[in-house]
PDB file of C-alpha atoms and ligand atoms in Angstrom:
ATOM      1  CA  MET A   1     -52.182   8.420 -48.823  1.00 77.00           C
ATOM      2  CA  ARG A   2     -55.974   8.697 -48.920  1.00 87.00           C
ATOM      3  CA  ASN A   3     -58.537   5.846 -48.962  1.00 93.00           C
ATOM      4  CA  ILE A   4     -56.288   3.176 -47.234  1.00 94.00           C
ATOM      5  CA  ASN A   5     -58.066  -0.125 -46.815  1.00 96.00           C
ATOM      6  CA  GLU A   6     -56.935  -3.302 -44.830  1.00 95.00           C
ATOM      7  CA  ASP A   7     -55.284  -4.464 -47.369  1.00 95.00           C
ATOM      8  CA  THR A   8     -53.603  -1.921 -48.227  1.00 97.00           C
ATOM      9  CA  ILE A   9     -52.450  -0.281 -44.043  1.00 97.00           C
ATOM     10  CA  THR A  10     -49.665  -1.762 -43.370  1.00 98.00           C
ATOM     11  CA  GLN A  11     -47.974  -1.014 -46.422  1.00 97.00           C
ATOM     12  CA  ALA A  12     -48.896   2.764 -45.729  1.00 97.00           C
ATOM     13  CA  VAL A  13     -47.333   2.775 -42.436  1.00 98.00           C
ATOM     14  CA  ILE A  14     -44.485   1.151 -43.439  1.00 98.00           C
ATOM     15  CA  ALA A  15     -44.162   4.285 -46.606  1.00 97.00           C
ATOM     16  CA  SER A  16     -44.563   6.376 -43.314  1.00 97.00           C
ATOM     17  CA  PHE A  17     -41.503   5.592 -41.464  1.00 97.00           C
ATOM     18  CA  ALA A  18     -39.379   6.209 -45.318  1.00 95.00           C
ATOM     19  CA  ASP A  19     -37.567   9.517 -43.990  1.00 96.00           C
ATOM     20  CA  CYS A  20     -36.418   8.049 -40.440  1.00 97.00           C
ATOM     21  CA  LYS A  21     -32.897   9.141 -40.665  1.00 97.00           C
ATOM     22  CA  ASN A  22     -32.036   5.886 -37.657  1.00 98.00           C
ATOM     23  CA  ALA A  23     -31.506   3.389 -40.025  1.00 97.00           C
ATOM     24  CA  ARG A  24     -31.468   0.741 -36.792  1.00 98.00           C
ATOM     25  CA  LEU A  25     -35.223   3.312 -36.028  1.00 98.00           C
ATOM     26  CA  ARG A  26     -36.461   2.808 -39.253  1.00 98.00           C
ATOM     27  CA  THR A  27     -35.608  -1.351 -39.599  1.00 98.00           C
ATOM     28  CA  ILE A  28     -37.236  -2.041 -36.524  1.00 98.00           C
ATOM     29  CA  MET A  29     -40.780  -0.380 -36.512  1.00 98.00           C
ATOM     30  CA  THR A  30     -41.265  -2.123 -39.897  1.00 98.00           C
ATOM     31  CA  SER A  31     -40.884  -5.106 -38.453  1.00 98.00           C
ATOM     32  CA  LEU A  32     -43.050  -4.164 -35.484  1.00 98.00           C
ATOM     33  CA  ALA A  33     -45.302  -3.301 -38.277  1.00 98.00           C
ATOM     34  CA  GLN A  34     -45.239  -5.930 -40.054  1.00 98.00           C
ATOM     35  CA  HIS A  35     -45.800  -8.784 -36.895  1.00 98.00           C
ATOM     36  CA  LEU A  36     -48.760  -6.424 -35.511  1.00 98.00           C
ATOM     37  CA  HIS A  37     -50.453  -6.047 -38.291  1.00 98.00           C
ATOM     38  CA  ALA A  38     -50.083  -9.386 -39.238  1.00 98.00           C
ATOM     39  CA  PHE A  39     -51.309 -10.929 -35.151  1.00 98.00           C
ATOM     40  CA  ALA A  40     -54.439  -8.369 -35.482  1.00 98.00           C
ATOM     41  CA  ARG A  41     -55.458 -10.630 -38.772  1.00 98.00           C
ATOM     42  CA  ASP A  42     -55.149 -13.440 -37.253  1.00 98.00           C
ATOM     43  CA  VAL A  43     -56.616 -13.456 -34.166  1.00 98.00           C
ATOM     44  CA  HIS A  44     -59.258 -11.749 -36.226  1.00 98.00           C
ATOM     45  CA  LEU A  45     -59.201  -8.566 -33.333  1.00 98.00           C
ATOM     46  CA  THR A  46     -62.272  -7.290 -32.859  1.00 98.00           C
ATOM     47  CA  GLU A  47     -63.078  -3.687 -31.149  1.00 98.00           C
ATOM     48  CA  ASP A  48     -63.489  -4.768 -27.743  1.00 98.00           C
ATOM     49  CA  GLU A  49     -60.579  -7.009 -27.474  1.00 98.00           C
ATOM     50  CA  TRP A  50     -57.823  -3.958 -28.876  1.00 98.00           C
ATOM     51  CA  PHE A  51     -59.573  -2.093 -26.474  1.00 98.00           C
ATOM     52  CA  LYS A  52     -59.038  -4.795 -23.399  1.00 98.00           C
ATOM     53  CA  ALA A  53     -55.634  -4.714 -24.689  1.00 98.00           C
ATOM     54  CA  ILE A  54     -55.111  -0.848 -24.584  1.00 98.00           C
ATOM     55  CA  GLU A  55     -56.951  -0.897 -20.552  1.00 98.00           C
ATOM     56  CA  PHE A  56     -54.642  -3.795 -19.833  1.00 98.00           C
ATOM     57  CA  LEU A  57     -51.428  -2.094 -21.261  1.00 98.00           C
ATOM     58  CA  THR A  58     -52.560   0.932 -19.396  1.00 98.00           C
ATOM     59  CA  GLU A  59     -53.105  -0.387 -16.174  1.00 98.00           C
ATOM     60  CA  VAL A  60     -49.268  -1.041 -16.295  1.00 98.00           C
ATOM     61  CA  GLY A  61     -48.016   2.120 -17.060  1.00 98.00           C
ATOM     62  CA  HIS A  62     -50.062   2.786 -13.906  1.00 98.00           C
ATOM     63  CA  ILE A  63     -49.064   0.385 -11.234  1.00 97.00           C
ATOM     64  CA  THR A  64     -45.362   1.327 -12.293  1.00 95.00           C
ATOM     65  CA  ASP A  65     -42.383   3.473 -10.656  1.00 90.00           C
ATOM     66  CA  ASP A  66     -38.972   3.470  -9.187  1.00 81.00           C
ATOM     67  CA  LYS A  67     -40.849   0.531  -6.840  1.00 79.00           C
ATOM     68  CA  ARG A  68     -42.632  -1.689  -9.535  1.00 87.00           C
ATOM     69  CA  GLN A  69     -41.828  -2.498 -12.809  1.00 91.00           C
ATOM     70  CA  GLU A  70     -45.308  -4.199 -14.035  1.00 95.00           C
ATOM     71  CA  PHE A  71     -43.717  -3.961 -17.688  1.00 95.00           C
ATOM     72  CA  ILE A  72     -40.958  -6.214 -16.892  1.00 94.00           C
ATOM     73  CA  LEU A  73     -42.785  -8.292 -15.520  1.00 95.00           C
ATOM     74  CA  LEU A  74     -44.682  -8.918 -18.593  1.00 97.00           C
ATOM     75  CA  SER A  75     -42.149  -8.737 -20.908  1.00 97.00           C
ATOM     76  CA  ASP A  76     -40.517 -11.716 -17.816  1.00 97.00           C
ATOM     77  CA  THR A  77     -44.045 -14.166 -18.430  1.00 98.00           C
ATOM     78  CA  LEU A  78     -44.694 -13.690 -22.066  1.00 98.00           C
ATOM     79  CA  GLY A  79     -41.089 -14.544 -22.417  1.00 97.00           C
ATOM     80  CA  LEU A  80     -39.660 -11.966 -24.193  1.00 97.00           C
ATOM     81  CA  SER A  81     -36.807 -10.967 -21.438  1.00 96.00           C
ATOM     82  CA  MET A  82     -35.312 -14.458 -21.973  1.00 96.00           C
ATOM     83  CA  LEU A  83     -35.330 -14.412 -25.660  1.00 97.00           C
ATOM     84  CA  VAL A  84     -33.996 -11.138 -25.239  1.00 97.00           C
ATOM     85  CA  MET A  85     -30.974 -12.109 -23.252  1.00 95.00           C
ATOM     86  CA  SER A  86     -30.367 -15.808 -24.385  1.00 95.00           C
ATOM     87  CA  GLN A  87     -29.860 -13.634 -28.317  1.00 95.00           C
ATOM     88  CA  ASN A  88     -27.806 -11.490 -26.659  1.00 93.00           C
ATOM     89  CA  ASN A  89     -25.342 -13.553 -24.637  1.00 91.00           C
ATOM     90  CA  ARG A  90     -24.812 -17.116 -26.292  1.00 91.00           C
ATOM     91  CA  LYS A  91     -21.476 -18.623 -24.949  1.00 92.00           C
ATOM     92  CA  PRO A  92     -19.501 -21.598 -25.264  1.00 92.00           C
ATOM     93  CA  ALA A  93     -20.606 -25.364 -23.944  1.00 91.00           C
ATOM     94  CA  ASN A  94     -17.496 -24.438 -21.551  1.00 93.00           C
ATOM     95  CA  CYS A  95     -19.025 -21.630 -20.265  1.00 96.00           C
ATOM     96  CA  THR A  96     -21.380 -20.784 -17.307  1.00 97.00           C
ATOM     97  CA  GLU A  97     -24.885 -19.761 -18.607  1.00 96.00           C
ATOM     98  CA  ALA A  98     -27.192 -17.001 -18.141  1.00 96.00           C
ATOM     99  CA  THR A  99     -30.175 -16.123 -16.996  1.00 96.00           C
ATOM    100  CA  VAL A 100     -33.046 -13.672 -17.272  1.00 94.00           C
ATOM    101  CA  PHE A 101     -32.241 -10.224 -14.630  1.00 94.00           C
ATOM    102  CA  GLY A 102     -35.040 -10.303 -12.206  1.00 92.00           C
ATOM    103  CA  PRO A 103     -36.245  -6.135 -10.818  1.00 89.00           C
ATOM    104  CA  PHE A 104     -34.526  -6.425  -7.870  1.00 90.00           C
ATOM    105  CA  TYR A 105     -31.105  -6.027  -7.987  1.00 92.00           C
ATOM    106  CA  VAL A 106     -29.654  -3.106  -6.483  1.00 89.00           C
ATOM    107  CA  GLU A 107     -26.850  -1.134  -6.741  1.00 90.00           C
ATOM    108  CA  GLY A 108     -24.180   0.126  -4.510  1.00 89.00           C
ATOM    109  CA  ALA A 109     -24.736  -3.274  -1.811  1.00 94.00           C
ATOM    110  CA  PRO A 110     -22.929  -4.153   0.632  1.00 95.00           C
ATOM    111  CA  LEU A 111     -19.114  -4.111   0.959  1.00 97.00           C
ATOM    112  CA  TYR A 112     -18.625  -7.763   2.210  1.00 97.00           C
ATOM    113  CA  SER A 113     -15.038 -10.167   2.206  1.00 97.00           C
ATOM    114  CA  ASN A 114     -14.929 -12.961   1.842  1.00 97.00           C
ATOM    115  CA  GLY A 115     -16.438 -15.679   4.793  1.00 96.00           C
ATOM    116  CA  ASP A 116     -18.702 -12.042   6.019  1.00 96.00           C
ATOM    117  CA  ASP A 117     -22.463 -12.867   6.315  1.00 96.00           C
ATOM    118  CA  ILE A 118     -24.545 -10.678   3.822  1.00 97.00           C
ATOM    119  CA  ALA A 119     -27.904 -12.028   5.542  1.00 95.00           C
ATOM    120  CA  ASN A 120     -27.469  -8.877   7.946  1.00 93.00           C
ATOM    121  CA  GLY A 121     -31.063  -9.716   9.708  1.00 91.00           C
ATOM    122  CA  ALA A 122     -33.058 -11.373   6.702  1.00 92.00           C
ATOM    123  CA  LYS A 123     -34.600 -14.747   8.192  1.00 93.00           C
ATOM    124  CA  GLY A 124     -33.957 -17.865   6.883  1.00 95.00           C
ATOM    125  CA  ALA A 125     -31.901 -21.221   6.977  1.00 96.00           C
ATOM    126  CA  PRO A 126     -27.957 -20.253   7.578  1.00 96.00           C
ATOM    127  CA  CYS A 127     -25.903 -20.981   4.070  1.00 97.00           C
ATOM    128  CA  TYR A 128     -22.827 -21.256   3.620  1.00 98.00           C
ATOM    129  CA  VAL A 129     -22.197 -20.325  -0.564  1.00 98.00           C
ATOM    130  CA  LYS A 130     -18.387 -21.277  -1.849  1.00 98.00           C
ATOM    131  CA  GLY A 131     -16.806 -21.076  -5.634  1.00 98.00           C
ATOM    132  CA  GLN A 132     -14.418 -20.231  -7.491  1.00 98.00           C
ATOM    133  CA  VAL A 133     -14.326 -18.062 -11.112  1.00 98.00           C
ATOM    134  CA  ARG A 134     -12.785 -19.357 -13.534  1.00 97.00           C
ATOM    135  CA  GLY A 135     -11.665 -18.800 -16.853  1.00 95.00           C
ATOM    136  CA  ALA A 136     -12.289 -21.594 -19.412  1.00 91.00           C
ATOM    137  CA  ASN A 137      -9.091 -22.667 -19.172  1.00 90.00           C
ATOM    138  CA  GLY A 138      -9.641 -24.449 -15.633  1.00 93.00           C
ATOM    139  CA  LYS A 139      -7.372 -20.400 -14.205  1.00 95.00           C
ATOM    140  CA  GLY A 140      -9.449 -19.023 -11.135  1.00 97.00           C
ATOM    141  CA  ILE A 141      -9.931 -15.422 -12.423  1.00 97.00           C
ATOM    142  CA  PRO A 142      -7.987 -13.152  -9.034  1.00 96.00           C
ATOM    143  CA  ASN A 143     -10.833 -10.763  -7.433  1.00 94.00           C
ATOM    144  CA  ALA A 144     -13.228 -11.069  -9.784  1.00 97.00           C
ATOM    145  CA  GLN A 145     -16.347  -8.643  -8.602  1.00 98.00           C
ATOM    146  CA  ILE A 146     -19.306 -10.890  -7.356  1.00 98.00           C
ATOM    147  CA  ASP A 147     -22.919  -9.067  -6.352  1.00 98.00           C
ATOM    148  CA  VAL A 148     -25.159 -11.355  -4.851  1.00 98.00           C
ATOM    149  CA  TRP A 149     -28.671 -10.906  -3.664  1.00 97.00           C
ATOM    150  CA  GLN A 150     -31.873 -13.178  -3.067  1.00 97.00           C
ATOM    151  CA  SER A 151     -35.532 -13.239  -1.502  1.00 95.00           C
ATOM    152  CA  ASP A 152     -35.679 -14.648   2.834  1.00 94.00           C
ATOM    153  CA  GLU A 153     -37.609 -16.749   3.664  1.00 94.00           C
ATOM    154  CA  GLU A 154     -41.085 -15.916   3.088  1.00 92.00           C
ATOM    155  CA  GLY A 155     -39.999 -15.264  -0.520  1.00 92.00           C
ATOM    156  CA  PHE A 156     -39.253 -11.291  -0.588  1.00 91.00           C
ATOM    157  CA  TYR A 157     -36.866  -9.052  -1.125  1.00 92.00           C
ATOM    158  CA  ASP A 158     -35.418  -6.621   0.911  1.00 89.00           C
ATOM    159  CA  VAL A 159     -36.290  -4.660  -1.799  1.00 86.00           C
ATOM    160  CA  GLN A 160     -39.943  -5.254  -1.082  1.00 83.00           C
ATOM    161  CA  ASN A 161     -39.742  -4.581   2.670  1.00 73.00           C
ATOM    162  CA  PHE A 162     -41.736  -1.073   2.480  1.00 59.00           C
ATOM    163  CA  GLY A 163     -41.717  -0.654   6.259  1.00 57.00           C
ATOM    164  CA  ASP A 164     -39.683   1.874   8.296  1.00 52.00           C
ATOM    165  CA  GLU A 165     -36.483   0.685   6.873  1.00 55.00           C
ATOM    166  CA  GLY A 166     -37.755   1.631   3.659  1.00 55.00           C
ATOM    167  CA  HIS A 167     -35.029   0.905   0.672  1.00 59.00           C
ATOM    168  CA  SER A 168     -32.160   1.459   3.678  1.00 67.00           C
ATOM    169  CA  VAL A 169     -31.156  -1.683   5.407  1.00 85.00           C
ATOM    170  CA  HIS A 170     -29.593  -4.051   2.247  1.00 91.00           C
ATOM    171  CA  ARG A 171     -30.852  -7.592   3.960  1.00 93.00           C
ATOM    172  CA  ALA A 172     -29.840 -10.941   1.881  1.00 95.00           C
ATOM    173  CA  ARG A 173     -27.574  -9.106  -0.757  1.00 96.00           C
ATOM    174  CA  GLY A 174     -23.934  -7.186  -0.814  1.00 97.00           C
ATOM    175  CA  ARG A 175     -20.337  -7.182  -2.667  1.00 98.00           C
ATOM    176  CA  LEU A 176     -17.595  -9.155  -2.585  1.00 97.00           C
ATOM    177  CA  LYS A 177     -14.320  -9.818  -4.601  1.00 97.00           C
ATOM    178  CA  ALA A 178     -13.494 -13.360  -4.905  1.00 97.00           C
ATOM    179  CA  ASP A 179      -9.399 -14.284  -3.907  1.00 97.00           C
ATOM    180  CA  ALA A 180      -6.311 -14.075  -6.445  1.00 97.00           C
ATOM    181  CA  GLU A 181      -6.928 -17.179  -7.219  1.00 97.00           C
ATOM    182  CA  GLY A 182     -10.283 -16.542  -7.864  1.00 98.00           C
ATOM    183  CA  TYR A 183     -12.522 -18.505  -4.839  1.00 98.00           C
ATOM    184  CA  PHE A 184     -14.976 -16.609  -3.395  1.00 98.00           C
ATOM    185  CA  ASN A 185     -17.219 -17.695  -0.013  1.00 98.00           C
ATOM    186  CA  PHE A 186     -19.880 -16.500   2.568  1.00 97.00           C
ATOM    187  CA  ARG A 187     -22.611 -16.862   4.645  1.00 97.00           C
ATOM    188  CA  SER A 188     -26.358 -16.528   4.018  1.00 97.00           C
ATOM    189  CA  ILE A 189     -29.455 -18.021   4.039  1.00 97.00           C
ATOM    190  CA  LEU A 190     -31.078 -20.451   1.926  1.00 97.00           C
ATOM    191  CA  ALA A 191     -33.135 -19.608  -1.144  1.00 94.00           C
ATOM    192  CA  GLU A 192     -36.778 -20.086  -1.401  1.00 95.00           C
ATOM    193  CA  ALA A 193     -39.564 -20.314  -4.053  1.00 96.00           C
ATOM    194  CA  TYR A 194     -41.384 -17.164  -4.065  1.00 96.00           C
ATOM    195  CA  PRO A 195     -44.381 -15.740  -6.074  1.00 96.00           C
ATOM    196  CA  ILE A 196     -43.095 -12.527  -8.312  1.00 95.00           C
ATOM    197  CA  PRO A 197     -45.712  -9.936  -7.616  1.00 94.00           C
ATOM    198  CA  HIS A 198     -48.725 -10.821  -9.030  1.00 96.00           C
ATOM    199  CA  ASP A 199     -51.426  -8.095  -7.162  1.00 96.00           C
ATOM    200  CA  GLY A 200     -51.332  -6.207 -10.681  1.00 97.00           C
ATOM    201  CA  PRO A 201     -52.320  -6.652 -14.071  1.00 98.00           C
ATOM    202  CA  VAL A 202     -49.870  -9.115 -14.747  1.00 98.00           C
ATOM    203  CA  GLY A 203     -50.387 -11.444 -11.980  1.00 98.00           C
ATOM    204  CA  ARG A 204     -54.535 -11.400 -13.164  1.00 98.00           C
ATOM    205  CA  MET A 205     -52.967 -11.721 -16.868  1.00 98.00           C
ATOM    206  CA  LEU A 206     -51.338 -15.067 -15.362  1.00 98.00           C
ATOM    207  CA  GLN A 207     -54.503 -16.323 -14.101  1.00 98.00           C
ATOM    208  CA  ALA A 208     -56.374 -15.729 -16.711  1.00 98.00           C
ATOM    209  CA  VAL A 209     -53.696 -18.048 -18.875  1.00 98.00           C
ATOM    210  CA  GLY A 210     -54.445 -20.824 -16.322  1.00 98.00           C
ATOM    211  CA  ARG A 211     -50.063 -19.943 -14.989  1.00 98.00           C
ATOM    212  CA  HIS A 212     -49.421 -19.607 -11.389  1.00 98.00           C
ATOM    213  CA  PRO A 213     -46.570 -17.132 -10.659  1.00 98.00           C
ATOM    214  CA  TRP A 214     -43.892 -18.331  -9.596  1.00 98.00           C
ATOM    215  CA  ARG A 215     -40.225 -18.822  -9.430  1.00 98.00           C
ATOM    216  CA  PRO A 216     -38.051 -21.651  -7.882  1.00 98.00           C
ATOM    217  CA  ALA A 217     -36.073 -20.533  -5.409  1.00 97.00           C
ATOM    218  CA  HIS A 218     -32.381 -19.365  -6.510  1.00 98.00           C
ATOM    219  CA  LEU A 219     -29.456 -17.660  -5.754  1.00 98.00           C
ATOM    220  CA  HIS A 220     -28.822 -14.558  -8.157  1.00 98.00           C
ATOM    221  CA  PHE A 221     -25.405 -13.501  -9.046  1.00 98.00           C
ATOM    222  CA  MET A 222     -23.521 -11.190 -11.152  1.00 98.00           C
ATOM    223  CA  ILE A 223     -19.749 -11.479 -12.152  1.00 98.00           C
ATOM    224  CA  GLU A 224     -17.725  -8.497 -13.716  1.00 97.00           C
ATOM    225  CA  ALA A 225     -13.240  -8.912 -14.781  1.00 97.00           C
ATOM    226  CA  PRO A 226     -11.631  -7.135 -16.496  1.00 96.00           C
ATOM    227  CA  GLY A 227     -11.065  -9.349 -19.990  1.00 94.00           C
ATOM    228  CA  TYR A 228     -14.893 -11.227 -19.282  1.00 96.00           C
ATOM    229  CA  GLU A 229     -18.077 -10.524 -20.597  1.00 95.00           C
ATOM    230  CA  ARG A 230     -20.070  -9.616 -17.015  1.00 96.00           C
ATOM    231  CA  LEU A 231     -22.382 -12.711 -16.371  1.00 97.00           C
ATOM    232  CA  ILE A 232     -26.074 -12.403 -15.229  1.00 97.00           C
ATOM    233  CA  THR A 233     -27.046 -15.005 -13.416  1.00 97.00           C
ATOM    234  CA  HIS A 234     -29.003 -17.361 -10.771  1.00 97.00           C
ATOM    235  CA  VAL A 235     -27.680 -20.733  -8.619  1.00 98.00           C
ATOM    236  CA  PHE A 236     -31.049 -22.663  -8.509  1.00 98.00           C
ATOM    237  CA  ARG A 237     -32.115 -25.269  -5.895  1.00 97.00           C
ATOM    238  CA  GLU A 238     -32.261 -28.916  -6.773  1.00 97.00           C
ATOM    239  CA  GLY A 239     -35.591 -30.462  -5.528  1.00 96.00           C
ATOM    240  CA  ASP A 240     -38.001 -27.134  -6.218  1.00 97.00           C
ATOM    241  CA  LYS A 241     -40.632 -27.996  -7.673  1.00 97.00           C
ATOM    242  CA  TYR A 242     -41.268 -24.881  -9.784  1.00 98.00           C
ATOM    243  CA  LEU A 243     -38.082 -26.191 -11.533  1.00 98.00           C
ATOM    244  CA  ASP A 244     -40.201 -27.165 -14.384  1.00 98.00           C
ATOM    245  CA  SER A 245     -42.722 -24.323 -14.807  1.00 98.00           C
ATOM    246  CA  ASP A 246     -41.004 -20.804 -13.607  1.00 98.00           C
ATOM    247  CA  VAL A 247     -42.708 -18.219 -14.664  1.00 98.00           C
ATOM    248  CA  VAL A 248     -40.314 -16.054 -16.125  1.00 98.00           C
ATOM    249  CA  PHE A 249     -38.386 -19.297 -18.633  1.00 98.00           C
ATOM    250  CA  GLY A 250     -35.462 -18.108 -16.680  1.00 97.00           C
ATOM    251  CA  VAL A 251     -33.623 -22.239 -15.289  1.00 98.00           C
ATOM    252  CA  ARG A 252     -30.657 -23.584 -16.937  1.00 97.00           C
ATOM    253  CA  SER A 253     -30.056 -27.105 -16.773  1.00 96.00           C
ATOM    254  CA  THR A 254     -26.756 -26.235 -16.060  1.00 96.00           C
ATOM    255  CA  LEU A 255     -26.714 -23.555 -13.260  1.00 97.00           C
ATOM    256  CA  ILE A 256     -29.285 -26.808 -10.783  1.00 98.00           C
ATOM    257  CA  VAL A 257     -27.677 -27.661  -7.539  1.00 97.00           C
ATOM    258  CA  GLU A 258     -27.663 -29.705  -4.767  1.00 96.00           C
ATOM    259  CA  TRP A 259     -28.354 -27.814  -1.617  1.00 96.00           C
ATOM    260  CA  LYS A 260     -26.628 -29.854   1.080  1.00 97.00           C
ATOM    261  CA  ARG A 261     -28.453 -29.513   4.401  1.00 97.00           C
ATOM    262  CA  HIS A 262     -26.238 -30.360   7.673  1.00 97.00           C
ATOM    263  CA  GLU A 263     -27.607 -31.330  10.684  1.00 96.00           C
ATOM    264  CA  PRO A 264     -27.184 -28.324  13.784  1.00 96.00           C
ATOM    265  CA  GLY A 265     -23.565 -28.878  14.547  1.00 96.00           C
ATOM    266  CA  THR A 266     -20.157 -27.218  13.756  1.00 96.00           C
ATOM    267  CA  ALA A 267     -20.711 -24.555  10.202  1.00 95.00           C
ATOM    268  CA  PRO A 268     -18.050 -24.169   8.320  1.00 93.00           C
ATOM    269  CA  ASP A 269     -17.018 -20.960   9.986  1.00 92.00           C
ATOM    270  CA  GLY A 270     -16.631 -22.452  13.821  1.00 93.00           C
ATOM    271  CA  ARG A 271     -20.252 -21.415  14.929  1.00 93.00           C
ATOM    272  CA  ASN A 272     -22.102 -24.174  16.900  1.00 95.00           C
ATOM    273  CA  LEU A 273     -25.512 -24.189  14.762  1.00 95.00           C
ATOM    274  CA  ASP A 274     -28.503 -25.486  16.431  1.00 94.00           C
ATOM    275  CA  ALA A 275     -30.680 -25.924  14.021  1.00 95.00           C
ATOM    276  CA  PRO A 276     -30.258 -27.571  10.642  1.00 96.00           C
ATOM    277  CA  TRP A 277     -28.681 -25.452   8.029  1.00 97.00           C
ATOM    278  CA  TYR A 278     -27.337 -25.886   3.946  1.00 97.00           C
ATOM    279  CA  THR A 279     -24.130 -25.632   2.205  1.00 97.00           C
ATOM    280  CA  LEU A 280     -24.038 -24.376  -1.401  1.00 98.00           C
ATOM    281  CA  ASP A 281     -20.877 -24.985  -3.532  1.00 97.00           C
ATOM    282  CA  TYR A 282     -21.180 -24.018  -7.352  1.00 97.00           C
ATOM    283  CA  ASP A 283     -17.982 -22.426  -9.530  1.00 97.00           C
ATOM    284  CA  PHE A 284     -18.941 -19.794 -12.397  1.00 98.00           C
ATOM    285  CA  VAL A 285     -16.390 -20.452 -15.796  1.00 98.00           C
ATOM    286  CA  LEU A 286     -16.782 -16.896 -17.270  1.00 97.00           C
ATOM    287  CA  ASN A 287     -16.209 -15.778 -21.286  1.00 95.00           C
ATOM    288  CA  PRO A 288     -13.592 -14.229 -22.461  1.00 93.00           C
ATOM    289  CA  LEU A 289     -14.568 -10.634 -24.198  1.00 91.00           C
ATOM    290  CA  GLU A 290     -14.324 -10.974 -28.337  1.00 80.00           C
ATOM    291  CA  VAL A 291     -10.841  -9.421 -28.922  1.00 70.00           C
ATOM    292  CA  HIS A 292     -10.487  -6.629 -32.344  1.00 66.00           C
ATOM    293  CA  ALA A 293      -7.466  -6.464 -33.757  1.00 61.00           C
TER     294      ALA A 293
HETATM  295  C1  BEZ B   1     -36.143 -12.852  -9.895  1.00 60.23           C
HETATM  296  O1  BEZ B   1     -35.781 -13.924 -10.278  1.00 60.23           O
HETATM  297  O2  BEZ B   1     -35.831 -11.612  -9.170  1.00 60.23           O
HETATM  298  C2  BEZ B   1     -37.339 -12.064 -10.393  1.00 60.23           C
HETATM  299  C3  BEZ B   1     -37.214 -12.695 -11.970  1.00 60.23           C
HETATM  300  C4  BEZ B   1     -38.074 -12.274 -13.190  1.00 60.23           C
HETATM  301  C5  BEZ B   1     -39.409 -11.315 -12.182  1.00 60.23           C
HETATM  302  C6  BEZ B   1     -39.667 -11.204 -10.843  1.00 60.23           C
HETATM  303  C7  BEZ B   1     -38.499 -11.153 -10.354  1.00 60.23           C
HETATM  304 FE1   FE B   2     -35.062 -13.368  -7.844  1.00 60.23          FE
END
């Protein structure tokens, strides 16, 4: 393998994978080399631009740690996360659509019962959420496991609060079980739009290409039940000004719902609230797992 030039380099790289024992890895590396080289040829990448890209990726790596995943943000903002999620979560039209997972899920969030307040001190207008988890046949799915998480009124998730309490206090997130008919309800706070972390290289990339870093207000759900595919999705707030320009391309029309505003008065849990409060009703339809004979 000598005297390789710009016309023969792609084939040479592909040939270098010939002895790869893992067939899937060979397929991926071959396609990666083809597309990467095609891209460099297409834009006639300069050496300066190549070096800028190396510096950018190096910075993405340097800012990434167990609390900040800049590579996922990069994937999200380039639409790769949504593409990979979509092609791996195709569902029948009557099932609830999935969307991006995002970086703010935390395993082992507190367990709550139906009716509980999951805000746990997170700031925001009270919001009462209820719904049903069912199958495509319309029947409720008993005891479906529901994970929910959201940001506070300032647009921060609890895990972004690096104060004294660190990560030990879970706010506006929790796990609960639907009842025997699949119904669930809890109190939380009103979801608000927020910018994804944009003080790093991904934020600079967004600025350079003239994009904003905002996500429309949403509530994250992960729902699991035996015999059904796990559903990872959000419910988005109708009227949000970022619904048509979500920085991570996650919005689906079927997931947009009105959060109803109520004047001060008696809330669904009997409390007398002296400020406006909200209700959100949304039902989820899970896709049955394929049964292989
Ligand atoms: C989120 O909704 O939590 C999220 C998704 C992608 C990037 C940043 C945040
Ligand atoms: Fe989010």
